[in-house]
Coordinates of C-alpha atoms in Angstrom, one line a residue:
Chain A
M1 CA 40.7 -37.1 -19.4
S2 CA 42.8 -39.1 -17.0
A3 CA 46.0 -40.8 -17.8
T4 CA 44.0 -44.0 -17.5
A5 CA 41.7 -43.0 -20.3
M6 CA 44.6 -42.1 -22.5
E7 CA 46.2 -45.5 -21.7
Q8 CA 42.8 -47.1 -22.5
L9 CA 42.7 -45.3 -25.8
Y10 CA 46.3 -45.9 -26.8
Q11 CA 46.9 -49.5 -25.5
Q12 CA 50.3 -51.0 -26.2
V13 CA 48.7 -53.4 -28.7
I14 CA 47.5 -50.4 -30.7
L15 CA 50.8 -48.6 -30.6
D16 CA 52.6 -51.7 -31.7
H17 CA 50.3 -52.4 -34.6
A18 CA 50.5 -48.7 -35.6
K19 CA 54.2 -48.8 -35.7
D20 CA 54.6 -52.1 -37.4
P21 CA 51.3 -52.9 -39.2
Y22 CA 50.1 -56.1 -40.6
G23 CA 49.0 -56.3 -44.2
H24 CA 50.6 -53.0 -45.2
G25 CA 51.4 -52.8 -48.9
L26 CA 48.9 -54.0 -51.5
V27 CA 49.4 -57.6 -52.4
P28 CA 49.1 -58.3 -56.2
P29 CA 46.3 -60.7 -57.0
H30 CA 47.3 -64.4 -57.4
E31 CA 47.0 -66.0 -60.8
H32 CA 44.3 -68.6 -60.0
G33 CA 41.3 -66.5 -60.9
E34 CA 40.4 -65.6 -57.3
R35 CA 37.9 -62.9 -56.9
V36 CA 39.5 -59.6 -56.0
G37 CA 37.7 -56.6 -54.4
E38 CA 39.2 -53.3 -53.6
S39 CA 37.8 -50.4 -51.6
H40 CA 38.9 -46.8 -51.3
Q41 CA 37.8 -45.0 -48.2
V42 CA 38.4 -41.4 -47.0
N43 CA 38.2 -40.2 -43.5
T44 CA 36.4 -36.9 -44.1
T45 CA 37.6 -35.4 -40.8
C46 CA 41.3 -35.4 -41.7
G47 CA 41.4 -36.4 -45.4
D48 CA 43.2 -39.7 -44.6
E49 CA 42.8 -42.2 -47.4
L50 CA 42.8 -46.0 -47.2
T51 CA 42.8 -48.6 -50.0
L52 CA 42.1 -52.1 -48.9
R53 CA 42.2 -55.2 -51.2
V54 CA 40.8 -58.6 -50.5
E55 CA 41.1 -61.8 -52.4
V56 CA 38.4 -64.4 -52.1
A57 CA 38.7 -68.0 -53.0
Q58 CA 36.7 -71.1 -52.3
D59 CA 38.1 -73.7 -49.9
A60 CA 37.7 -77.4 -50.2
T61 CA 34.2 -77.3 -48.8
G62 CA 33.1 -74.6 -51.3
Q63 CA 33.1 -71.9 -48.7
D64 CA 34.3 -68.4 -49.6
V65 CA 37.5 -67.6 -47.7
L66 CA 39.5 -64.4 -47.5
R67 CA 42.8 -65.6 -49.1
S68 CA 44.5 -62.3 -48.5
V69 CA 43.8 -58.8 -47.1
S70 CA 46.2 -56.0 -47.8
W71 CA 46.1 -52.2 -47.7
E72 CA 47.9 -49.0 -48.2
G73 CA 47.3 -45.4 -47.1
Q74 CA 48.1 -43.0 -44.4
G75 CA 46.4 -42.6 -41.1
C76 CA 46.6 -41.9 -37.4
S77 CA 47.7 -44.6 -35.0
I78 CA 44.1 -45.6 -34.3
S79 CA 43.2 -46.2 -37.9
R80 CA 46.5 -47.8 -38.8
A81 CA 46.3 -50.1 -35.9
S82 CA 42.7 -51.0 -36.6
V83 CA 43.3 -51.9 -40.2
S84 CA 46.4 -53.8 -39.1
V85 CA 44.5 -55.8 -36.5
L86 CA 41.6 -56.6 -38.9
S87 CA 44.0 -57.7 -41.6
E88 CA 45.6 -60.2 -39.2
L89 CA 42.2 -61.3 -37.9
V90 CA 40.4 -62.0 -41.1
T91 CA 43.1 -63.4 -43.4
D92 CA 42.3 -67.0 -44.2
I93 CA 38.9 -67.1 -42.5
P94 CA 35.5 -67.5 -44.2
V95 CA 34.0 -64.3 -45.5
A96 CA 30.9 -64.9 -43.4
D97 CA 33.0 -65.0 -40.2
A98 CA 34.8 -61.8 -41.2
E99 CA 31.5 -60.0 -41.7
R100 CA 30.3 -61.2 -38.4
L101 CA 33.5 -60.0 -36.8
G102 CA 32.9 -56.6 -38.4
E103 CA 29.5 -56.4 -36.9
T104 CA 30.9 -57.3 -33.5
F105 CA 33.6 -54.6 -33.9
R106 CA 30.9 -52.0 -34.8
E107 CA 29.0 -53.0 -31.7
L108 CA 32.2 -52.5 -29.7
M109 CA 32.5 -48.9 -31.1
R110 CA 28.9 -48.2 -30.1
S111 CA 29.5 -49.4 -26.5
R112 CA 31.0 -46.1 -25.2
G113 CA 34.0 -47.9 -23.8
V114 CA 32.1 -50.7 -22.0
P115 CA 33.6 -54.1 -22.8
L116 CA 31.5 -56.6 -24.7
D117 CA 30.7 -60.1 -23.3
E118 CA 33.4 -62.7 -23.1
A119 CA 32.4 -64.5 -26.3
A120 CA 32.6 -61.3 -28.3
Q121 CA 36.0 -60.5 -26.7
D122 CA 37.3 -63.9 -27.6
A123 CA 36.2 -63.4 -31.2
L124 CA 37.7 -60.0 -31.4
G125 CA 41.1 -61.0 -30.0
D126 CA 43.5 -58.0 -30.4
A127 CA 40.6 -55.9 -31.6
T128 CA 39.3 -55.7 -28.0
A129 CA 42.2 -53.2 -27.5
F130 CA 40.0 -50.7 -29.2
T131 CA 37.4 -50.8 -26.4
G132 CA 38.6 -47.4 -25.1
V133 CA 38.1 -45.8 -28.5
G134 CA 34.3 -45.9 -27.8
K135 CA 34.8 -43.2 -25.2
F136 CA 36.1 -40.8 -27.9
P137 CA 33.4 -40.2 -30.5
A138 CA 35.8 -38.2 -32.6
R139 CA 38.1 -41.3 -33.0
I140 CA 35.5 -43.9 -33.7
K141 CA 35.6 -43.1 -37.4
C142 CA 39.3 -43.7 -37.4
A143 CA 38.9 -47.2 -35.9
L144 CA 36.0 -48.0 -38.3
L145 CA 37.7 -46.9 -41.5
G146 CA 39.4 -50.3 -42.2
W147 CA 36.3 -52.3 -41.3
A148 CA 34.2 -50.1 -43.7
A149 CA 36.7 -50.8 -46.4
L150 CA 36.6 -54.5 -45.7
R151 CA 32.9 -54.7 -46.0
D152 CA 32.9 -52.7 -49.2
A153 CA 35.8 -54.7 -50.7
I154 CA 34.0 -58.0 -50.0
V155 CA 31.0 -56.7 -51.9
K156 CA 33.2 -55.5 -54.7
A157 CA 34.7 -59.0 -54.9
G158 CA 31.3 -60.2 -55.8
V159 CA 30.5 -62.2 -52.7
H160 CA 26.8 -61.9 -51.9
E161 CA 26.5 -64.4 -49.0
G162 CA 27.3 -63.6 -45.4
V163 CA 25.4 -62.1 -42.6
A164 CA 22.8 -59.4 -43.2
Q165 CA 24.4 -56.0 -43.4
H166 CA 23.0 -53.6 -40.8
D167 CA 22.8 -49.9 -41.6
T168 CA 25.3 -48.5 -39.1
E169 CA 26.4 -45.5 -41.1
H170 CA 25.0 -43.0 -38.8
E171 CA 26.8 -44.5 -35.8
E172 CA 30.0 -44.5 -37.8
D173 CA 29.7 -40.9 -38.5
A174 CA 29.1 -40.1 -34.8
Chain B
M1 CA 47.8 0.0 -45.3
T2 CA 45.4 -1.5 -43.0
Q3 CA 46.0 -5.2 -43.6
T4 CA 49.2 -5.7 -41.7
V5 CA 49.6 -6.4 -38.0
D6 CA 51.0 -3.5 -36.2
P7 CA 54.7 -4.0 -35.3
P8 CA 55.3 -4.6 -31.6
G9 CA 55.4 -1.4 -29.7
A10 CA 53.2 0.4 -32.1
T11 CA 50.4 0.0 -29.6
S12 CA 50.5 -1.5 -26.2
G13 CA 48.1 -4.3 -26.9
L14 CA 46.2 -5.3 -23.8
T15 CA 47.5 -4.9 -20.3
D16 CA 47.2 -7.9 -17.9
A17 CA 44.3 -6.3 -16.2
E18 CA 42.5 -5.6 -19.5
L19 CA 43.1 -9.1 -20.7
A20 CA 41.8 -10.5 -17.4
A21 CA 38.7 -8.3 -17.8
V22 CA 38.2 -9.6 -21.4
R23 CA 38.5 -13.2 -20.2
G24 CA 35.9 -12.4 -17.6
D25 CA 33.5 -11.5 -20.3
F26 CA 33.6 -15.0 -21.8
P27 CA 31.7 -17.4 -19.5
L28 CA 32.8 -20.5 -21.3
L29 CA 36.5 -19.8 -20.7
G30 CA 35.9 -20.4 -17.1
R31 CA 34.8 -24.0 -17.4
T32 CA 36.9 -26.9 -16.7
L33 CA 37.3 -30.2 -18.6
R34 CA 37.8 -33.8 -17.6
D35 CA 39.5 -34.1 -14.2
G36 CA 39.0 -30.5 -13.5
R37 CA 41.6 -29.4 -16.0
P38 CA 41.4 -25.7 -17.1
L39 CA 40.4 -25.2 -20.7
V40 CA 43.1 -23.9 -23.0
Y41 CA 41.0 -23.0 -26.1
L42 CA 43.3 -22.7 -29.1
D43 CA 40.6 -23.3 -31.8
S44 CA 39.3 -19.8 -32.4
G45 CA 40.1 -20.1 -36.0
A46 CA 37.3 -22.7 -36.2
T47 CA 34.9 -20.7 -34.1
S48 CA 35.4 -18.1 -31.4
Q49 CA 33.9 -18.1 -27.9
K50 CA 31.2 -15.5 -27.2
P51 CA 31.2 -12.7 -24.6
D52 CA 28.2 -12.2 -22.3
V53 CA 27.2 -9.0 -24.1
V54 CA 26.5 -11.0 -27.3
L55 CA 24.6 -13.7 -25.5
D56 CA 22.6 -11.1 -23.6
A57 CA 21.8 -9.2 -26.8
E58 CA 20.2 -12.3 -28.3
R59 CA 18.2 -13.0 -25.2
D60 CA 17.3 -9.4 -24.8
F61 CA 16.0 -9.3 -28.4
Y62 CA 13.8 -12.4 -27.8
T63 CA 12.6 -11.2 -24.4
Q64 CA 12.0 -7.5 -25.3
R65 CA 11.8 -6.9 -29.0
N66 CA 11.0 -10.0 -30.9
A67 CA 8.7 -9.3 -33.9
A68 CA 8.9 -9.6 -37.7
V69 CA 11.1 -7.0 -39.1
H70 CA 10.3 -4.6 -42.0
R71 CA 6.6 -5.1 -41.7
G72 CA 3.8 -4.5 -39.2
A73 CA 3.0 -1.1 -37.9
H74 CA 3.2 -2.0 -34.3
Q75 CA 5.7 -0.8 -31.8
L76 CA 7.4 -4.2 -31.4
A77 CA 7.9 -4.5 -35.1
E78 CA 9.5 -1.0 -35.2
E79 CA 11.9 -1.9 -32.3
A80 CA 12.8 -5.2 -33.9
T81 CA 13.5 -3.5 -37.2
D82 CA 15.6 -0.9 -35.5
A83 CA 17.6 -3.6 -33.7
F84 CA 18.1 -5.5 -37.0
E85 CA 19.1 -2.5 -39.0
G86 CA 21.1 -1.1 -36.1
A87 CA 23.2 -4.3 -36.1
R88 CA 23.8 -3.8 -39.9
E89 CA 25.1 -0.3 -39.2
Q90 CA 27.4 -1.7 -36.4
V91 CA 28.8 -4.4 -38.6
A92 CA 29.2 -2.0 -41.6
R93 CA 31.0 0.6 -39.5
F94 CA 33.3 -2.1 -38.1
V95 CA 34.5 -3.0 -41.6
G96 CA 34.5 0.6 -43.0
V97 CA 31.5 0.4 -45.4
A98 CA 28.0 1.8 -45.8
S99 CA 25.3 -0.1 -44.1
D100 CA 23.4 -0.7 -47.3
E101 CA 26.5 -2.5 -48.6
I102 CA 26.1 -5.2 -46.0
V103 CA 23.9 -8.2 -46.8
W104 CA 23.1 -10.7 -44.1
T105 CA 23.8 -14.3 -44.9
S106 CA 23.7 -17.4 -42.9
N107 CA 27.5 -17.6 -42.9
A108 CA 30.5 -16.7 -45.0
T109 CA 30.1 -19.7 -47.2
A110 CA 26.6 -18.6 -48.0
A111 CA 28.0 -15.1 -48.8
I112 CA 30.5 -16.4 -51.3
N113 CA 27.9 -18.7 -52.9
L114 CA 25.5 -15.8 -53.2
V115 CA 28.0 -14.0 -55.4
A116 CA 28.8 -17.1 -57.4
Y117 CA 25.1 -18.0 -58.0
A118 CA 24.2 -14.4 -58.7
M119 CA 26.8 -14.5 -61.5
S120 CA 25.2 -17.7 -62.8
N121 CA 21.8 -16.0 -62.8
A122 CA 23.3 -13.1 -64.7
T123 CA 24.8 -15.6 -67.2
A124 CA 21.3 -17.1 -67.6
G125 CA 20.1 -13.6 -68.6
R126 CA 18.6 -12.4 -65.3
G127 CA 19.3 -8.9 -64.2
G128 CA 19.2 -7.4 -67.7
A129 CA 21.8 -5.2 -69.2
A130 CA 23.0 -4.0 -65.8
A131 CA 24.0 -7.5 -64.9
R132 CA 26.0 -8.1 -68.1
R133 CA 29.2 -7.4 -66.3
F134 CA 28.7 -10.6 -64.3
V135 CA 28.1 -12.8 -67.3
L136 CA 30.6 -15.6 -67.6
G137 CA 31.3 -18.0 -70.5
P138 CA 34.0 -20.1 -72.2
G139 CA 37.2 -18.1 -72.4
D140 CA 36.5 -16.2 -69.2
E141 CA 38.7 -17.0 -66.2
I142 CA 38.1 -17.1 -62.5
V143 CA 41.3 -16.9 -60.4
V144 CA 41.7 -18.1 -56.8
T145 CA 44.8 -19.2 -54.8
E146 CA 46.1 -22.5 -53.7
A147 CA 45.7 -21.3 -50.1
E148 CA 41.9 -21.1 -50.2
H149 CA 39.5 -22.5 -47.7
H150 CA 37.1 -24.8 -49.6
A151 CA 34.4 -22.2 -49.1
N152 CA 36.4 -19.9 -51.4
L153 CA 37.3 -22.6 -53.9
V154 CA 34.5 -25.0 -54.5
P155 CA 31.8 -22.3 -55.3
W156 CA 34.2 -21.0 -58.0
Q157 CA 34.9 -24.5 -59.4
E158 CA 31.1 -25.0 -59.6
L159 CA 30.5 -21.6 -61.2
A160 CA 33.2 -22.4 -63.8
A161 CA 31.5 -25.7 -64.4
R162 CA 28.1 -24.1 -64.9
T163 CA 29.3 -21.3 -67.2
G164 CA 32.1 -22.9 -69.1
A165 CA 34.6 -20.4 -67.6
T166 CA 38.1 -21.7 -66.6
L167 CA 39.4 -21.8 -63.1
R168 CA 43.0 -20.8 -62.5
W169 CA 45.0 -20.2 -59.4
L170 CA 48.0 -18.5 -57.9
G171 CA 50.4 -20.9 -56.3
L172 CA 52.2 -20.7 -52.9
H173 CA 55.7 -20.2 -51.8
D174 CA 57.2 -22.7 -49.5
D175 CA 56.4 -20.5 -46.5
G176 CA 52.7 -20.6 -47.5
R177 CA 52.6 -17.1 -48.8
I178 CA 50.8 -16.4 -52.1
R179 CA 53.1 -16.3 -55.1
T180 CA 52.7 -13.1 -57.0
D181 CA 55.7 -13.5 -59.4
D182 CA 53.4 -14.8 -62.1
L183 CA 50.5 -12.5 -61.1
A184 CA 50.7 -10.7 -64.4
T185 CA 50.3 -13.9 -66.4
V186 CA 47.7 -15.7 -64.2
V187 CA 45.5 -12.6 -63.8
G188 CA 45.1 -11.2 -67.3
D189 CA 42.6 -9.8 -69.7
R190 CA 40.4 -13.0 -69.5
T191 CA 40.2 -12.8 -65.7
R192 CA 36.7 -11.8 -64.6
V193 CA 36.9 -12.7 -60.9
L194 CA 39.9 -12.8 -58.5
A195 CA 38.8 -14.5 -55.3
F196 CA 41.2 -14.9 -52.4
G197 CA 41.4 -15.1 -48.6
H198 CA 42.6 -12.1 -46.6
A199 CA 44.3 -14.4 -44.2
S200 CA 44.8 -18.1 -44.5
N201 CA 43.0 -20.2 -41.9
V202 CA 45.9 -22.7 -42.0
T203 CA 49.1 -20.8 -42.5
G204 CA 47.9 -17.6 -40.9
A205 CA 49.6 -15.7 -43.7
I206 CA 48.1 -12.3 -44.7
A207 CA 47.6 -11.9 -48.4
P208 CA 49.2 -9.1 -50.4
V209 CA 45.8 -7.5 -50.8
A210 CA 47.0 -4.2 -52.4
E211 CA 49.0 -5.9 -55.0
L212 CA 46.2 -8.4 -55.9
V213 CA 43.5 -5.7 -56.0
A214 CA 45.7 -3.4 -58.1
R215 CA 46.3 -6.2 -60.7
A216 CA 42.6 -7.1 -60.7
R217 CA 41.6 -3.5 -61.4
E218 CA 44.2 -3.2 -64.2
V219 CA 42.4 -6.0 -66.0
G220 CA 38.9 -5.2 -64.9
A221 CA 38.3 -8.2 -62.8
L222 CA 36.0 -8.3 -59.8
T223 CA 37.7 -9.0 -56.5
V224 CA 36.1 -11.2 -53.8
L225 CA 37.8 -11.3 -50.4
D226 CA 37.2 -14.0 -47.9
A227 CA 37.7 -12.0 -44.8
C228 CA 36.6 -14.6 -42.3
Q229 CA 40.0 -14.9 -40.6
S230 CA 41.0 -11.3 -40.8
V231 CA 37.9 -9.4 -39.5
P232 CA 38.1 -10.8 -36.0
H233 CA 41.8 -10.1 -35.6
L234 CA 42.9 -7.0 -37.6
R235 CA 41.5 -3.6 -38.3
V236 CA 39.9 -4.2 -41.7
D237 CA 38.6 -1.3 -43.8
L238 CA 37.1 -2.9 -46.8
T239 CA 36.6 0.4 -48.6
A240 CA 40.3 1.2 -48.2
L241 CA 41.3 -2.3 -49.3
G242 CA 39.3 -1.6 -52.5
V243 CA 37.8 -5.0 -52.9
D244 CA 34.4 -5.4 -54.7
F245 CA 33.0 -8.1 -52.5
A246 CA 33.9 -9.6 -49.1
A247 CA 32.5 -12.3 -46.9
F248 CA 32.9 -12.9 -43.2
S249 CA 31.0 -14.8 -40.5
G250 CA 29.7 -13.8 -37.1
H251 CA 30.8 -16.9 -35.2
K252 CA 34.5 -16.3 -35.8
M253 CA 34.3 -12.7 -34.6
L254 CA 32.8 -13.4 -31.1
G255 CA 29.3 -13.4 -32.6
P256 CA 26.6 -16.1 -32.9
T257 CA 26.5 -18.9 -35.3
G258 CA 23.9 -18.8 -38.1
V259 CA 24.8 -15.3 -39.3
G260 CA 27.4 -13.8 -41.6
A261 CA 27.8 -10.9 -44.0
L262 CA 28.4 -10.2 -47.6
Y263 CA 29.9 -6.8 -48.4
G264 CA 29.4 -5.6 -52.0
R265 CA 30.1 -2.2 -53.4
R266 CA 26.8 -0.4 -53.7
E267 CA 26.7 -0.2 -57.5
L268 CA 27.6 -3.9 -57.8
L269 CA 24.9 -5.0 -55.4
E270 CA 22.4 -2.9 -57.4
A271 CA 23.4 -4.6 -60.6
L272 CA 23.7 -8.1 -59.3
P273 CA 20.6 -10.3 -59.7
P274 CA 19.1 -11.9 -56.6
V275 CA 19.7 -15.6 -55.8
M276 CA 17.1 -16.6 -53.1
T277 CA 13.7 -15.2 -54.1
G278 CA 10.4 -15.0 -52.2
G279 CA 9.1 -12.8 -49.5
S280 CA 10.7 -9.6 -48.2
M281 CA 12.9 -9.1 -51.2
V282 CA 10.3 -7.7 -53.6
E283 CA 8.7 -4.5 -54.7
V284 CA 5.7 -5.4 -56.9
V285 CA 4.6 -9.0 -57.5
T286 CA 2.0 -10.0 -60.1
M287 CA 1.2 -13.4 -61.3
E288 CA 3.5 -12.9 -64.2
S289 CA 6.5 -11.2 -62.8
T290 CA 8.2 -9.4 -59.9
T291 CA 10.3 -6.3 -59.3
F292 CA 12.9 -6.5 -56.6
A293 CA 13.6 -4.4 -53.6
P294 CA 16.9 -2.4 -53.6
P295 CA 19.9 -4.0 -52.0
P296 CA 20.5 -5.2 -49.4
Q297 CA 16.9 -6.4 -49.1
K298 CA 17.0 -7.8 -52.6
F299 CA 19.3 -10.5 -51.3
E300 CA 17.5 -11.2 -48.0
A301 CA 14.5 -13.4 -49.0
G302 CA 12.4 -14.9 -46.2
T303 CA 12.6 -14.3 -42.5
Q304 CA 16.1 -13.4 -41.5
M305 CA 18.3 -14.5 -38.5
V306 CA 17.3 -11.4 -36.6
A307 CA 18.5 -12.3 -33.1
Q308 CA 21.8 -13.6 -34.5
A309 CA 22.3 -10.4 -36.6
V310 CA 21.7 -8.4 -33.4
G311 CA 24.4 -10.5 -31.7
M312 CA 26.8 -10.0 -34.5
G313 CA 26.3 -6.3 -34.3
V314 CA 27.1 -6.3 -30.6
A315 CA 30.2 -8.5 -31.3
A316 CA 31.4 -5.9 -33.7
S317 CA 30.9 -3.1 -31.2
Y318 CA 32.6 -5.2 -28.5
L319 CA 35.7 -5.5 -30.7
E320 CA 35.5 -1.9 -31.7
E321 CA 35.5 -0.8 -28.0
L322 CA 38.5 -2.9 -27.3
G323 CA 40.1 -1.3 -30.3
M324 CA 41.2 -3.4 -33.2
D325 CA 44.7 -1.9 -33.0
A326 CA 45.0 -3.2 -29.4
V327 CA 43.5 -6.5 -30.4
A328 CA 46.0 -6.9 -33.3
A329 CA 48.9 -5.9 -31.1
H330 CA 47.9 -8.4 -28.4
E331 CA 47.5 -11.1 -31.0
H332 CA 50.9 -10.2 -32.5
V333 CA 52.4 -11.1 -29.1
L334 CA 50.4 -14.3 -29.2
A335 CA 51.6 -15.1 -32.7
Q336 CA 55.2 -14.7 -31.6
A337 CA 54.5 -16.9 -28.5
L338 CA 52.9 -19.6 -30.6
L339 CA 55.8 -19.6 -33.1
D340 CA 58.3 -19.7 -30.3
A341 CA 56.4 -22.5 -28.6
V342 CA 56.5 -24.8 -31.7
A343 CA 60.1 -23.8 -32.6
S344 CA 61.2 -24.9 -29.1
V345 CA 60.0 -28.5 -29.6
P346 CA 62.2 -30.7 -31.7
H347 CA 60.6 -32.4 -34.8
V348 CA 57.8 -29.9 -35.0
R349 CA 57.4 -28.2 -38.4
V350 CA 55.3 -25.1 -39.1
L351 CA 53.1 -24.9 -42.2
G352 CA 53.3 -21.2 -42.9
P353 CA 55.5 -18.2 -42.2
T354 CA 57.8 -18.8 -39.2
E355 CA 58.2 -15.1 -38.4
A356 CA 55.4 -13.1 -36.7
V357 CA 55.2 -10.7 -39.7
D358 CA 52.1 -10.2 -41.7
R359 CA 50.5 -13.3 -40.1
L360 CA 47.9 -14.1 -37.6
A361 CA 48.2 -16.0 -34.3
T362 CA 47.2 -19.1 -36.3
V363 CA 49.9 -21.8 -36.4
A364 CA 49.5 -25.1 -38.2
F365 CA 52.2 -27.7 -37.7
V366 CA 53.1 -31.3 -38.0
V367 CA 54.9 -33.4 -35.5
D368 CA 57.3 -35.8 -37.3
G369 CA 56.2 -39.4 -37.0
V370 CA 52.9 -38.6 -35.2
H371 CA 49.6 -38.1 -37.1
A372 CA 47.7 -34.9 -36.4
H373 CA 44.8 -36.7 -34.9
D374 CA 47.1 -38.3 -32.3
V375 CA 48.8 -35.0 -31.6
G376 CA 45.4 -33.5 -31.0
Q377 CA 44.5 -36.3 -28.6
V378 CA 47.6 -35.8 -26.5
L379 CA 47.0 -32.0 -26.4
D380 CA 43.4 -32.6 -25.4
D381 CA 44.6 -34.7 -22.5
A382 CA 46.2 -31.6 -21.2
G383 CA 43.1 -29.5 -21.7
V384 CA 44.4 -27.9 -24.9
A385 CA 41.8 -27.7 -27.7
V386 CA 43.3 -27.5 -31.2
R387 CA 42.0 -28.3 -34.6
V388 CA 43.3 -31.4 -36.4
G389 CA 42.8 -32.4 -40.0
H390 CA 42.9 -30.5 -43.3
H391 CA 41.0 -27.4 -42.0
C392 CA 38.9 -27.3 -45.1
A393 CA 42.0 -26.6 -47.2
Q394 CA 43.0 -29.9 -48.9
P395 CA 44.8 -28.3 -51.9
L396 CA 46.9 -26.3 -49.5
H397 CA 47.9 -29.4 -47.6
R398 CA 48.5 -31.3 -50.8
R399 CA 50.8 -28.5 -51.9
F400 CA 53.0 -29.3 -49.0
G401 CA 52.7 -33.1 -49.4
I402 CA 50.7 -33.7 -46.3
T403 CA 47.2 -34.7 -45.5
A404 CA 46.6 -33.3 -42.1
T405 CA 48.0 -30.8 -39.6
A406 CA 47.3 -29.7 -36.1
R407 CA 46.5 -26.0 -35.8
A408 CA 46.6 -23.8 -32.8
S409 CA 44.7 -20.5 -33.3
A410 CA 44.3 -17.7 -30.8
S411 CA 41.9 -14.9 -30.3
V412 CA 41.7 -11.7 -28.3
Y413 CA 41.0 -13.6 -25.1
T414 CA 44.0 -16.0 -25.4
T415 CA 46.9 -15.6 -23.0
V416 CA 50.6 -16.2 -23.2
D417 CA 50.3 -18.5 -20.2
E418 CA 47.9 -20.7 -22.2
I419 CA 50.4 -20.9 -25.0
E420 CA 52.9 -22.2 -22.4
V421 CA 50.5 -24.9 -21.4
F422 CA 50.2 -25.8 -25.1
R423 CA 54.0 -25.8 -25.4
E424 CA 54.4 -28.1 -22.5
A425 CA 51.8 -30.6 -23.8
L426 CA 53.3 -30.5 -27.3
S427 CA 56.8 -31.3 -25.9
G428 CA 55.4 -34.6 -24.6
V429 CA 53.7 -35.8 -27.8
R430 CA 56.6 -37.7 -29.4
A431 CA 57.6 -39.3 -26.2
F432 CA 54.0 -40.5 -25.7
F433 CA 54.3 -42.4 -28.9
G434 CA 57.6 -43.9 -28.0
L435 CA 59.6 -41.6 -30.3
T436 CA 62.8 -40.0 -29.1
A437 CA 63.3 -36.3 -28.9
D438 CA 66.5 -36.3 -30.8
G439 CA 66.1 -38.7 -33.7
G440 CA 64.5 -42.0 -34.6
D441 CA 60.9 -41.6 -35.5
G442 CA 60.1 -45.3 -35.9
R443 CA 58.0 -44.9 -39.0

């Protein structure tokens, strides 16, 4: 691996998020009866554990929105940065948009390091920094752990709408 | 005592020329990685590389001798059977036991499970009066240690759950060694099985086999030794160690994957009921019932992994020819070099004994402020292959309050120069993640 590939893997955005992550520390649920979902995920490779909590509320138009996303657990810089970036990205956006973002991120992880199109990159924002992870199959699971927890937590919050969920488990385990 | 590493100077280990010759036997060690980097393979604890003689033996079997073993009156079948049984003799001799005390299994995990399930079958009434010594029930205890690989823990948890027996364990000292101060209370009259690893795949610590076996014998408990990590690196004489059962795998001792061995004392294998049943393990079969072949065939149902067994036999002979005292002496030097390497880098902590005494050249460590996965990635960038994670020993890691470690593990073909490459790469890990060498770790 060249220094370039290492730099692609550990982009400054990733190192910064890993060091000072967003959404770290589970937020206690509000008192307005919002729907709360929590997911516990284990990275079987290293035993790292992640608990992610979402709070879903309806906005003025009746749309389900992720009111808060928070998490705790230990992990490598890739997994910490990934859950940090996703927490920042999906807080206060509609659940359906968050699920679409998750699909886009999973697509990025399957791309073997090739950047996605511009629209996808715009949507992913800081999460495009994980493009280089796709070149390291052993680390894809690290980057996906948070997104797997998000998808599960949304289901546990009792939200049934959103985009169709594709079966991507085998890719995640690659 | 055969379980300890020879002290330095006891034997000369391998000369530079001998080591170069050994490395020349392993084609994979000559390959390069990304950007033409030489490979520094420090993951032999997970699986070893294979010498040409092992690869050639498998190919030779398929190209010259392949036939069903133990049946057929033709010449090929005879030659195949000779190769298969010859391999059993080679492996048996290598670990100091009789060849009919070696059962082929697909790996060491399968060997341990074989014992555990056979005891279940005995508990269910199979094996008759002879198998009563293997019957377990409420009030009986199975004892393991906190250092075990999951392969020598989960099968016993499951056996306890199936039979109503209780699982207990010996704890660990802070340096990773097995605590024996409470041995007399943990292993007592209720103990029926004492299962433990000869050497830890994480800490590298060698277990006090003599003390544990003596206590087990005092209370009439069966001993099961997980010898996966010791057999490739030390002279192991299972008869002298006095254990009742032992498990080890081919792929960690320079042999192929897909083959391992269970050792059982002859009288125990005779009394133990079979687990897998079907062809090749029977004497007389009627529509109503079956009588079983004597061991080891009783435990080898169905077509066996013949070519792999042949390869494992050749691997044993290869190590025997090098001389296990020389191998152990060489690896003692490597253990010292690995310990020196990690000790020379600030903020690196070893999980296990920090002195090269009664331990393997297997060193697990944490780098403060950097997750093991990230440590492994930086080492990989330098061509250094280590294992990261819990190494199938979660309770051991939990005992030390951590989830994952990086582990460098050597084998007979490892050189001190390679360990220097490892040291250099390790010394750059914290800096890569923006952590200073002398303090602040940013997390």
